[in-house]
XYZ file of C-alpha atoms in Angstrom:
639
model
C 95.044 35.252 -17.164
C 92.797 33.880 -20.051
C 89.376 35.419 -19.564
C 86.270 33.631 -20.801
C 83.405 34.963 -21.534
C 79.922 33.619 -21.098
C 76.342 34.303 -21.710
C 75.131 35.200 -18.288
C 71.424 34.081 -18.935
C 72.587 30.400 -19.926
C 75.281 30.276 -17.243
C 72.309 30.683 -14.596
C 69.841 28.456 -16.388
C 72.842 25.701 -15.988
C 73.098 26.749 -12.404
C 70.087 26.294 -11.785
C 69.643 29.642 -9.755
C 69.472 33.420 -10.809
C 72.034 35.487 -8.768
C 72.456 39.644 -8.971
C 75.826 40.648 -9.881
C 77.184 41.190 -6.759
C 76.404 37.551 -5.584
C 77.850 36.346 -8.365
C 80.863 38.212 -7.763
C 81.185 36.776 -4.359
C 80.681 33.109 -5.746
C 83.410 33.576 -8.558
C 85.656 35.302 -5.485
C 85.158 31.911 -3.581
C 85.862 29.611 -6.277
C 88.989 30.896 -6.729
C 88.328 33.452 -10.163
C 86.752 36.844 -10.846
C 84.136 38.050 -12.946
C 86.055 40.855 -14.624
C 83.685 42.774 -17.107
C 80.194 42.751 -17.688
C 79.470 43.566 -21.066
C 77.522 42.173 -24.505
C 78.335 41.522 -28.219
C 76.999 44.844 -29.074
C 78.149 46.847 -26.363
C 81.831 45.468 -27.360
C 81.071 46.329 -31.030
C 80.167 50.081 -30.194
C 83.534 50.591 -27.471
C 85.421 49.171 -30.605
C 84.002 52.226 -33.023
C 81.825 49.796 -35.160
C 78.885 51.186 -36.925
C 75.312 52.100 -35.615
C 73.623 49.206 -38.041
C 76.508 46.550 -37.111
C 75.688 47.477 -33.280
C 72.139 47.087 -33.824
C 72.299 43.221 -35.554
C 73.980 42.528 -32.409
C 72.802 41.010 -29.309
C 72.012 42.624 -26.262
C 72.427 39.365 -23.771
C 74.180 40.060 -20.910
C 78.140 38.602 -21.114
C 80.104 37.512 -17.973
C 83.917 37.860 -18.718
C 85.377 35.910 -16.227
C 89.310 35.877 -15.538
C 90.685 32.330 -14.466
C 94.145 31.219 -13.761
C 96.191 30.063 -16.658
C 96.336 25.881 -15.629
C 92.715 25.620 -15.023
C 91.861 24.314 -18.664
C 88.891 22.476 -17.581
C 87.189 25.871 -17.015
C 87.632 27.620 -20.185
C 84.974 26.847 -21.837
C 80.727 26.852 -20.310
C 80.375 23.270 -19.817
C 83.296 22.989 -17.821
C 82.833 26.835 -15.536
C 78.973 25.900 -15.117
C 80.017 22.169 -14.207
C 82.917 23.533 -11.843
C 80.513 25.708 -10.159
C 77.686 22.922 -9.755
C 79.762 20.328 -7.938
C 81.506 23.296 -5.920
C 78.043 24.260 -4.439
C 77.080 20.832 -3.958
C 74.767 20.806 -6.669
C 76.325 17.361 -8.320
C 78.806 15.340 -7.713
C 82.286 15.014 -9.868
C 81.309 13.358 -12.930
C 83.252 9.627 -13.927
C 84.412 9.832 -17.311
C 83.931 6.201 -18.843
C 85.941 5.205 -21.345
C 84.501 2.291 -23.933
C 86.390 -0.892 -23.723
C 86.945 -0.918 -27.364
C 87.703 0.882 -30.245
C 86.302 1.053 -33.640
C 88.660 3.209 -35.093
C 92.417 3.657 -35.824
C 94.828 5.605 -36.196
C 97.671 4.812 -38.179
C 101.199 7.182 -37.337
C 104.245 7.063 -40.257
C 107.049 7.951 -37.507
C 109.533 7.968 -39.762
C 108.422 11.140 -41.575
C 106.032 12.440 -38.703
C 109.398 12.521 -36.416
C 110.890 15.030 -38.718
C 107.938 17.916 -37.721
C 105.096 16.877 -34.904
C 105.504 13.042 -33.759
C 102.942 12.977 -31.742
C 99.059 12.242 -31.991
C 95.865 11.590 -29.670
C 92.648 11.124 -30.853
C 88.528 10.160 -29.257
C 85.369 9.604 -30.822
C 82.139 11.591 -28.778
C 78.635 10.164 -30.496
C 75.572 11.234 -30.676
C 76.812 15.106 -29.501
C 73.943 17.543 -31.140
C 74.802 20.720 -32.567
C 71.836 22.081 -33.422
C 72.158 24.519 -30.414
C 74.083 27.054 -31.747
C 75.643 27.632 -28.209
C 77.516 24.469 -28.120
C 79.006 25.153 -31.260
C 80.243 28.295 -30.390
C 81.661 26.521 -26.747
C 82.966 23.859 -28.798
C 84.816 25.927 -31.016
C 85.680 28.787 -28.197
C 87.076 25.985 -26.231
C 89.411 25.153 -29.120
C 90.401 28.705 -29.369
C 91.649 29.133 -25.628
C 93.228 26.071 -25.498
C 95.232 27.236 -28.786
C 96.442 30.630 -27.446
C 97.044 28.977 -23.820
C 98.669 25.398 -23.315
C 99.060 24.875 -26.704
C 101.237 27.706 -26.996
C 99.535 29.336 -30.624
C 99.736 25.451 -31.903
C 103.056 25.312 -31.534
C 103.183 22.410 -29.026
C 99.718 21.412 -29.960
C 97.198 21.883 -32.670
C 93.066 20.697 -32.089
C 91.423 19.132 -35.262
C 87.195 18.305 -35.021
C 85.816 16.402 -37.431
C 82.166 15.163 -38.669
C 82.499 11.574 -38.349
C 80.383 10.579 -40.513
C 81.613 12.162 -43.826
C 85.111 10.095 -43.033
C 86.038 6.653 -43.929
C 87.985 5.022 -40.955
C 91.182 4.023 -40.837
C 93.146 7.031 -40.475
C 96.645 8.127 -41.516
C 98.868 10.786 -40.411
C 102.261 11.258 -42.408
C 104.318 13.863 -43.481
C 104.617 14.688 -46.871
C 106.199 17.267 -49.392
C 104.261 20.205 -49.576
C 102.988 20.320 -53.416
C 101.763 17.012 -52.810
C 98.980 17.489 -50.404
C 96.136 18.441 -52.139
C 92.535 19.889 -50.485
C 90.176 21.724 -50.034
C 90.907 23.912 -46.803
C 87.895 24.341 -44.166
C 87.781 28.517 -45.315
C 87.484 27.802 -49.376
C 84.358 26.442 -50.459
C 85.321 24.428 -53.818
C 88.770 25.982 -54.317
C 91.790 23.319 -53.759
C 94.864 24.097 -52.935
C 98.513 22.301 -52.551
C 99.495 22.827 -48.982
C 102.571 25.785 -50.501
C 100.505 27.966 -52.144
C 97.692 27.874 -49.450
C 100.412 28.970 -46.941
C 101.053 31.727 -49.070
C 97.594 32.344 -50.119
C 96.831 32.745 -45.633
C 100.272 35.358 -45.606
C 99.323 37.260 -48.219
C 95.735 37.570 -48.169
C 94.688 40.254 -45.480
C 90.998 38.095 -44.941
C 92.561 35.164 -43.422
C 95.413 37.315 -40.961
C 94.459 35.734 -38.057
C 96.075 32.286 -40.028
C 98.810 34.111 -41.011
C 101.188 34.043 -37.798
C 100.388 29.835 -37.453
C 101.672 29.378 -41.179
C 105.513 30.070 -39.783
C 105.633 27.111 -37.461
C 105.978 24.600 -40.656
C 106.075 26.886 -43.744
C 110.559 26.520 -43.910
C 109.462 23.033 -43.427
C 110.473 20.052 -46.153
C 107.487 18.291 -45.373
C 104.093 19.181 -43.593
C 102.116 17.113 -41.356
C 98.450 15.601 -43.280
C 95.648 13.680 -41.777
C 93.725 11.571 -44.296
C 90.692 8.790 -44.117
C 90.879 5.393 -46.164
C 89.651 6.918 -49.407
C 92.750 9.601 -49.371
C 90.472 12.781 -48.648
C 92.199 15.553 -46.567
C 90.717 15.715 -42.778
C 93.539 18.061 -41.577
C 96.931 20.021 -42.056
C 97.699 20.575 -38.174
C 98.842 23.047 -36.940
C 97.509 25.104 -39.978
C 93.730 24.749 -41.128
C 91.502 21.531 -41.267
C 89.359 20.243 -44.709
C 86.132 21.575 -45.425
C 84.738 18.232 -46.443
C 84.836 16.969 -42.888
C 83.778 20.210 -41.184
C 81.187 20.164 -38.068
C 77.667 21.291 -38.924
C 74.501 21.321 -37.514
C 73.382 17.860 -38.235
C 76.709 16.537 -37.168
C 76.614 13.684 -34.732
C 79.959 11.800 -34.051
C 82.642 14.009 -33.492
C 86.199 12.472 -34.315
C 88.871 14.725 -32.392
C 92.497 14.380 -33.471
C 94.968 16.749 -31.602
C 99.016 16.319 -33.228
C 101.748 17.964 -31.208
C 105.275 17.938 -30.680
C 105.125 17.052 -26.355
C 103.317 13.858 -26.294
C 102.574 14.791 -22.340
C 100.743 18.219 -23.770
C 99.022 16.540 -26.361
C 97.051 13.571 -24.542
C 96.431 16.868 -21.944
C 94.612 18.722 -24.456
C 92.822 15.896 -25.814
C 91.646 14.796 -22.753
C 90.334 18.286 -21.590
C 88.340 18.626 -24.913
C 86.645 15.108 -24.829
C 86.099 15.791 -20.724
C 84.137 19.148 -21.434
C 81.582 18.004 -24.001
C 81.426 14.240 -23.355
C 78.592 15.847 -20.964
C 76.466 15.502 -24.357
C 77.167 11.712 -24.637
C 76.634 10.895 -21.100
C 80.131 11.337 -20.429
C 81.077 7.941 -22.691
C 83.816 8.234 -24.931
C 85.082 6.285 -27.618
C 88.598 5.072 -28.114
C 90.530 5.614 -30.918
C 93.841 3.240 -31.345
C 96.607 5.022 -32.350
C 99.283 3.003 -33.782
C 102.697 4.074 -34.341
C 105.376 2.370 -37.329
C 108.331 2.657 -35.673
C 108.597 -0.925 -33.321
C 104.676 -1.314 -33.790
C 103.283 1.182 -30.549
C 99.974 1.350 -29.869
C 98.634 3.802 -27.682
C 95.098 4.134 -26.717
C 93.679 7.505 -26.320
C 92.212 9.396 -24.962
C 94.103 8.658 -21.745
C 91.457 9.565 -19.289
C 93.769 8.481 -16.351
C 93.094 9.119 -12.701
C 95.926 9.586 -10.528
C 96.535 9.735 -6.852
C 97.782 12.772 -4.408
C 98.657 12.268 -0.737
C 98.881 15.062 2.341
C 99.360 14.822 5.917
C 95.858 16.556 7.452
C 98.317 18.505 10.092
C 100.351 20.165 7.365
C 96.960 21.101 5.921
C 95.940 22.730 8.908
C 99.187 24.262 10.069
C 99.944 25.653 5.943
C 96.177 27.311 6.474
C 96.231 28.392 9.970
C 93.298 25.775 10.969
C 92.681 23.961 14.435
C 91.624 20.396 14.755
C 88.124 21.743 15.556
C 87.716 23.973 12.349
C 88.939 21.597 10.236
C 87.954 17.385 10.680
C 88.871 14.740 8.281
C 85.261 14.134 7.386
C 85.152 17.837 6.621
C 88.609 18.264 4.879
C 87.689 15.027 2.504
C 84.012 16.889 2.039
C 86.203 20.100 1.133
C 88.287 18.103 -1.780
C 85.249 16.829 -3.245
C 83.592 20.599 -3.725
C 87.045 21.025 -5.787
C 86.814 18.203 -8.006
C 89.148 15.999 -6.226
C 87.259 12.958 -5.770
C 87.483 10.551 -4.117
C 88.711 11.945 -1.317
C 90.020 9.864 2.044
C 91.670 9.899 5.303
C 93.392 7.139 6.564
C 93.850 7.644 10.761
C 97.004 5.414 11.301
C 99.160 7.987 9.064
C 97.058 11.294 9.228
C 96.942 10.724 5.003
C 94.380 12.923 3.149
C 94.784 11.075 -0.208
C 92.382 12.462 -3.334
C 91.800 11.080 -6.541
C 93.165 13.714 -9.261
C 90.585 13.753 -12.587
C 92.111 14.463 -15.848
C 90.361 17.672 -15.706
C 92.783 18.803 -12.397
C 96.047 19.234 -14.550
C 96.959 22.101 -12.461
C 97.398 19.607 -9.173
C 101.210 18.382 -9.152
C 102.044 18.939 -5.819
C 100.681 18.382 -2.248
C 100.401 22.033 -1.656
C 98.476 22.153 -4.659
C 95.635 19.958 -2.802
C 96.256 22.148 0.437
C 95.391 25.346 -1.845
C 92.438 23.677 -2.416
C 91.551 22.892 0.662
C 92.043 26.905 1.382
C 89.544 27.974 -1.355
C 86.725 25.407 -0.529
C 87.118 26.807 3.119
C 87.309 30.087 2.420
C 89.900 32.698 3.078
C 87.853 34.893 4.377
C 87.037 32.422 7.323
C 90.071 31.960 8.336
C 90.346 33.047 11.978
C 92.747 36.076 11.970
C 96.187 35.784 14.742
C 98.575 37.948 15.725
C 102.142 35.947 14.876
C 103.954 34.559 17.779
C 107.016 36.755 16.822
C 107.664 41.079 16.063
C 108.936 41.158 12.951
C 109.972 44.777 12.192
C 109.958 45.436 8.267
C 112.543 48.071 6.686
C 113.216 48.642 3.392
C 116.474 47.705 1.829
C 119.402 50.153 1.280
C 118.398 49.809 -2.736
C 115.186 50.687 -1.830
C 115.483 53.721 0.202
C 118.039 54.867 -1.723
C 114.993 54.514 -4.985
C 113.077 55.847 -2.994
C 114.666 59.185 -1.984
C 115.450 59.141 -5.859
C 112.302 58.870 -7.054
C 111.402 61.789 -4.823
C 113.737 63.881 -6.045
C 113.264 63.797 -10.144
C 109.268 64.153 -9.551
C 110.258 67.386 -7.577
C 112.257 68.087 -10.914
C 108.739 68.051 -13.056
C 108.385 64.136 -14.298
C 105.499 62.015 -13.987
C 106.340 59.026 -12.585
C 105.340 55.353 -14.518
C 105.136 51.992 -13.840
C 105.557 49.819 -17.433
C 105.234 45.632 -17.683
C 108.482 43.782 -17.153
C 107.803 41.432 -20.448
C 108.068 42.926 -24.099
C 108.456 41.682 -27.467
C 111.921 41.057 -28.785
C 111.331 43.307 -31.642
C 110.556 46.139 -29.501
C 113.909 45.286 -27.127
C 115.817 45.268 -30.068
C 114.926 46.444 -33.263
C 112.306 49.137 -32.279
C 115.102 50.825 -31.178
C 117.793 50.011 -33.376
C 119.826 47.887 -31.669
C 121.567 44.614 -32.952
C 120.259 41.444 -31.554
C 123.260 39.629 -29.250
C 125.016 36.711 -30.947
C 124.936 35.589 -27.657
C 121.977 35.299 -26.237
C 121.056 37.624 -22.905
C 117.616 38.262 -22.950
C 115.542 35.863 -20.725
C 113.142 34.341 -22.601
C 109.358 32.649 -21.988
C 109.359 29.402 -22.350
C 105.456 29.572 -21.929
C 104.405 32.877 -23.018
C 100.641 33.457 -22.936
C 101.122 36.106 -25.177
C 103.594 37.283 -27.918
C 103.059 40.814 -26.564
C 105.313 39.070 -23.613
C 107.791 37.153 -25.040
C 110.862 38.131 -22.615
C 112.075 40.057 -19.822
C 113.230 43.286 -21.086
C 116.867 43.705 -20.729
C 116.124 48.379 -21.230
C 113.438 50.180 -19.832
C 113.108 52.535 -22.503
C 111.049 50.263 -24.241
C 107.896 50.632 -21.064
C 108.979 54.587 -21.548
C 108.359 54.860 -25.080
C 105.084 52.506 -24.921
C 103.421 55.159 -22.617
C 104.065 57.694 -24.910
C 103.031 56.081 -27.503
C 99.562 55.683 -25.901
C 99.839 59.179 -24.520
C 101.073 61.437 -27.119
C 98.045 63.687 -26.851
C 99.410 65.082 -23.654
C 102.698 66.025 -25.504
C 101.082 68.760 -27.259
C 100.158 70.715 -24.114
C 103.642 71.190 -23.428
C 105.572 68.398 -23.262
C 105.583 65.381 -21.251
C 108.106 64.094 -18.832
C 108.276 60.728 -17.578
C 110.513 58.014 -15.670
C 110.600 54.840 -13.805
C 113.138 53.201 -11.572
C 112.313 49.376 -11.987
C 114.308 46.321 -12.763
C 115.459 44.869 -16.296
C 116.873 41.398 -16.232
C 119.602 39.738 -18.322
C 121.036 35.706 -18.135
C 123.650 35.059 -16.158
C 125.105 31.393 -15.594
C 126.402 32.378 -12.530
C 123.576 32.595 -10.496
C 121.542 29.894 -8.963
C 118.608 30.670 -11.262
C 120.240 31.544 -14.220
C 119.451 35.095 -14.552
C 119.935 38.944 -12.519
C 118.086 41.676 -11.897
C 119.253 45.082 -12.279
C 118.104 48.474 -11.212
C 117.528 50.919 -13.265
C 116.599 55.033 -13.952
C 114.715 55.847 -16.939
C 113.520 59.172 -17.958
C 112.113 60.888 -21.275
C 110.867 64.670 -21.900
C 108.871 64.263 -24.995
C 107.293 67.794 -26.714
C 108.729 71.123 -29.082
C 111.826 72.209 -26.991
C 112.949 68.270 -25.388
C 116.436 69.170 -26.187
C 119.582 67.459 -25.317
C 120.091 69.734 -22.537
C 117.442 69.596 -20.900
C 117.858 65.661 -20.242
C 121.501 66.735 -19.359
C 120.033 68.693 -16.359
C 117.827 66.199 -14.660
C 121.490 63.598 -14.988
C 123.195 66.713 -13.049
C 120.418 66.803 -10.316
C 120.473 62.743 -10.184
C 123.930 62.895 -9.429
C 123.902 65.902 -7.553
C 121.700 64.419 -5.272
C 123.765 60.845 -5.163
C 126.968 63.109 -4.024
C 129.238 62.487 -6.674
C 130.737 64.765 -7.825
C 131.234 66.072 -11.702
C 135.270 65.452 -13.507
C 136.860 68.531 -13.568
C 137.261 68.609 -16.928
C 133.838 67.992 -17.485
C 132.195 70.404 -15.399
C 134.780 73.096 -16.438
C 134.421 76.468 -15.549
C 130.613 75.759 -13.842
C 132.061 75.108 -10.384
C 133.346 77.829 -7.714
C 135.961 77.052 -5.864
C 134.194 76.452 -3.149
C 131.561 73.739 -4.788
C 135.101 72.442 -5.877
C 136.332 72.642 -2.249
C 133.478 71.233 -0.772
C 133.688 68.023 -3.325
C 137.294 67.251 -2.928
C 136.822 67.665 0.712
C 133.628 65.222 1.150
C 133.915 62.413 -1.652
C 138.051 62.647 -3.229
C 137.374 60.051 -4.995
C 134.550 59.903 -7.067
C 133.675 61.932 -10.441
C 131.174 61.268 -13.098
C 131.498 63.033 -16.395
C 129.731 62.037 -20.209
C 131.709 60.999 -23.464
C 130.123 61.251 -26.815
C 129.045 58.100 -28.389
C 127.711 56.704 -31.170
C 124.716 55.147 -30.313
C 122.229 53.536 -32.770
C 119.262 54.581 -30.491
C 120.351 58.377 -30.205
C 120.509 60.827 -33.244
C 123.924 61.013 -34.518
C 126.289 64.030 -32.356
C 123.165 63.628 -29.414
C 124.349 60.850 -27.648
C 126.619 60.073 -24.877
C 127.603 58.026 -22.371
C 127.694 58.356 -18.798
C 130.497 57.407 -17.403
C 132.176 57.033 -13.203
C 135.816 57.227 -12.389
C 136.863 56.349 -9.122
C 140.247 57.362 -8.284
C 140.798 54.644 -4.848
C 140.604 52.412 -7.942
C 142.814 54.056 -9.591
C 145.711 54.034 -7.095
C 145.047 50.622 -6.356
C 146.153 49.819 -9.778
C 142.307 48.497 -10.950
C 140.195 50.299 -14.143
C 138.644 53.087 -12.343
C 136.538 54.093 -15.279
C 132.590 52.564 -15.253
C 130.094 53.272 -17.772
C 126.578 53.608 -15.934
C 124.952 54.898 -18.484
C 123.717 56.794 -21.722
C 121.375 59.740 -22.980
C 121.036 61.690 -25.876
C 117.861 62.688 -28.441
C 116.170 59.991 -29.889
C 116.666 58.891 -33.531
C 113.524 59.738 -35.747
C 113.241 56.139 -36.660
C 113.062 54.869 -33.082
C 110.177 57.401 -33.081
C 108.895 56.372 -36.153
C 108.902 52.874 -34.653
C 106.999 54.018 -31.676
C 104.796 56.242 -33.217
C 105.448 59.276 -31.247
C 105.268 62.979 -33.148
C 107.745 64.938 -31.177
C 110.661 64.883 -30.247
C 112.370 62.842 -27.263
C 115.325 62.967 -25.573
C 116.054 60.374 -23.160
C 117.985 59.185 -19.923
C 119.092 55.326 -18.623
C 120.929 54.837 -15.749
C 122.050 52.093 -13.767
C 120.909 52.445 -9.860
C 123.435 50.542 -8.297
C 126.987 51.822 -9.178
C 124.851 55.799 -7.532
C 124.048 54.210 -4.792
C 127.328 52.487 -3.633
C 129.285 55.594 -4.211
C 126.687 57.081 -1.849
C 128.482 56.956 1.961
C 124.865 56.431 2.891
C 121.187 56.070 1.455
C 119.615 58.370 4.193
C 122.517 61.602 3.487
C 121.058 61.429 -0.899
């Protein structure tokens, strides 16, 4: 969830009302989002280790950082939470943004080379916006930010440009062009011009402007980059990367020209809509067209869209989805509900029991019916929802997997390891080459197509990668002794055959991390898992460590079913401490099917795979798949 963070002094100056903390809590719980932190610049300068004098030229104002849900772009920024909160108290009604009738700009699209990289491009004009405040530019340009990391997807779908106006010459051009040709000055050089190549390799190589750096891949293989110029030629913006200082927003800026370029034309009029429908509050919520006109069979396209568009529910499936009777919840009241959420306006037509709301193009997040009903919920409040017993006994039970985890997880905390719980999403790098694995020709990771972060790129397909994370942020507690840790949790890989695409699969992971984590001692806790999952060990394997009678008692019980581990060479594992665990079922075997199943592998972790994770000592680790335990298990309950 994107948190935002706001300057708790202005927030309640905008709300017209002062509120202690824990009344604001309750007012961010009923809206739907939660105030998370409460913290200030230079309180978050001294957690981070800065200096004493750095702290002190810091300000002490009270920050709110407030956690909202990931669609809800039109509260990302101030203007759009304190505006949110207004009309949901009643304070104001939904603003009407007014679009002019006509345009006095243009923008003019080359498709034909512009098709090649980001085809797509929205633009409005907001006059007469002051930013003299220095709080509005910082919204303005925190807005930007958000949007960036969040539907924009780190400008890869979209990119935001903001431009002063005034030190432009309309008509505008975007094109693409080869790389040597485009020639500015970039917004974070004073009077130093660059050709668009060497400035993306002056942002990858210089260590000031990093946080530029990971932007510069989306075009830099490129044969031509995307440039925005004005009449005379000069350089307003090479999206996704930097804009031109020449045109950047100041103080004294007044007209704002907004261009936003993208490769999703849906995502791009979006994001150009949210911008111009937070800070068009400054203009009196006018906006200026800008015509964009495309080569390629002479489109035009006016933006920004600003479209309202219609959403229709029965009132009885709103009541029966919340658990409401006709006497809690009226049309009059339900409409009156909508409007607190921005949904406006809101009606009810008798004759088919329609609630049908108009849908801003602030409300991106409503696509569905049940999104109004949700709505609905929130404005009413969950915690006034009358509380009834179901009309049915439902008796819950956990699954055979799950007892069966259960009485396993049990058993290896008995055995001296700490159990963890790690995040399901990971970076490929650390699924892969962290731990020196190939990357699939064919593809079986499932990956984001969204990610809001590139710390969660894809569903881990190992859980050795959550392992060696928590020791990597725990290594301190290595020294006293070693450290022992596992999880039973799901990885998940793609699979065509399923209905959506992918499976889950349950797995055991386990590490002992300190001086003496030895191969053996790994070895033991795989004896006591399968000990305890009644299979037995290959003779072979187990060798001369069985009596008769364990033997006896075995053969007796479970004929069938043996485990036993085969050295391997595997990339993870230091070479000679590595091996695979293996099942061989003999039914299968007489039935004429392969009867051997590997389940598994463990072994002592390479020193680069360390390395990689920057853990000190050495680890030797365990990965097991649940499943193949638990059906060779008569029953969950006897483990």
């Amino acid at each position: 969830m994107p948190t935002v963070r706001l300057d708790r002094d202005d927030l309640f100056e905008r709300l017209e009302k002062s509120f202690t903390q824990e009344e604001f809590e309750l007012l961010c719980f009923e809206f739907g989002v939660e105030l998370d932190d409460v913290t200030s610049e230079a309180e978050t300068a001294r957690e981070m280790g800065a200096k004493a004098d750095v702290v002190a030229s810091l300000s002490d104002r009270v920050i709110y950082c407030i956690d909202v849900p990931a669609n809800r772009y039109d509260i990302l920024c101030m203007e759009g939470m304190a505006r949110a909160l207004r009309i949901f108290q009643g304070l104001e009604a939904a603003p009407e943004f007014k679009r002019e009738a006509s345009s006095r700009t243009t923008m003019r699209v080359e498709s034909g080379s512009c098709d090649k990289i980001r085809p797509f491009v929205a633009c409005a004009v907001l006059r007469n916006v002051s930013f003299e405040d220095e709080r509005v530019y910082k919204s303005f340009i925190d807005l930007q930010d958000k949007l960036h990391q969040n539907v924009c997807r780190r400008r890869t779908l979209v990119a935001i440009g903001t431009h002063d106006l005034n030190a432009l010459r309309p008509p505008f051009a975007y094109r693409a062009l080869a790389p040597e040709t485009i020639k500015f000055v970039p917004l974070t050089e004073e009077d130093k011009t660059f050709d668009a190549k060497t400035l993306m390799d002056h942002y990858r190589s210089d260590p000031a402007c990093r946080h530029l750096k990971p932007y510069t891949n989306i075009i830099y293989e490129s044969p031509v980059y995307p440039v925005i110029t004005d009449a005379t030629g000069l350089v307003l913006s090479l999206p996704p990367i930097i804009n031109g200082r020449a045109s950047r927003i100041q103080a004294h800026t007044k007209d704002v020209f907004i261009e936003c370029t993208g490769t999703d034309e849906t995502k791009t009029n979006l994001v150009c809509d949210t911008v111009v429908a937070m800070f068009s509050e400054y203009c009196s919520f006018r906006v200026e067209p800008v015509d964009v006109v495309y080569s390629d069979g002479d489109r035009r396209v006016v933006t920004p869209l600003l479209s309202t568009r219609e959403c229709s529910v029965t009132l009885d499936e709103i009541r029966k989805t919340i658990g409401l009777s006709e006497s809690a919840l009226s049309p009059d009241a339900a409409c009156a509900l909508l409007e607190r959420m921005q949904l406006s306006p809101a009606r009810y037509d008798a004759a088919s029991d329609l609630v049908t709301v108009g849908v801003p193009c602030t409300r991106s997040d409503v696509m569905h019916a049940v999104d109004v009903i949700e709505d609905v919920a929130i404005a009413y409040g969950y915690n006034n929802v009358p509380e009834a017993l179901p009309t049915t006994l439902h008796v819950g039970t956990p699954t055979p997997q799950n007892l069966f985890c259960d009485l396993l997880r049990d058993e290896i905390s008995r055995a001296g390891y700490v159990e963890i719980l790690t995040h399901g999403l990971c970076r490929p790098e650390e699924n892969y080459t962290k731990l020196r694995l190939p990357t699939p020709e064919t593809q079986e990771a499932v990956l984001l197509a969204n990610p809001q972060s590139e710390e969660f790129e894809q569903c881990r397909t190992t859980l050795l990668v959550g392992a060696l994370k928590t020791l990597q942020h725990n290594k301190s507690q290595a020294v006293k002794g070693g450290l022992k840790l596992f999880e039973v949790s799901d990885v998940v890989f793609k699979d065509d055959t399923r209905d959506v695409g992918a499976r889950n699969e349950r797995r055991l992971v386990a590490t002992h991390t300190g001086a003496t984590a030895g191969f053996e001692v790994i070895h033991g806790l795989l004896d006591r898992v399968m000990t305890c999952a009644q299979i037995k060990p290959s003779r072979a394997y187990a060798g001369d460590s069985l009596t008769k009678d364990d033997i006896a008692y075995f053969v007796d019980k479970f004929p069938d079913l043996e485990y036993a581990i085969e050295p391997a060479d595997i990339p993870t594992f230091f070479p000679g401490r590595s091996a695979l665990v293996v099942l061989y079922d003999r039914a299968k075997e007489r039935a004429g099917e392969p009867r051997k199943t590997v389940v598994g592998k463990l072994g002592v972790l390479h020193p680069i795979v360390l390395a990689n994770f920057e853990i000190d000592f050495p680890t030797s680790a365990l990965e097991l798949l649940v499943d193949p335990l638990r059906s060779s298990s008569p029953s969950p309950s006897s483990a």
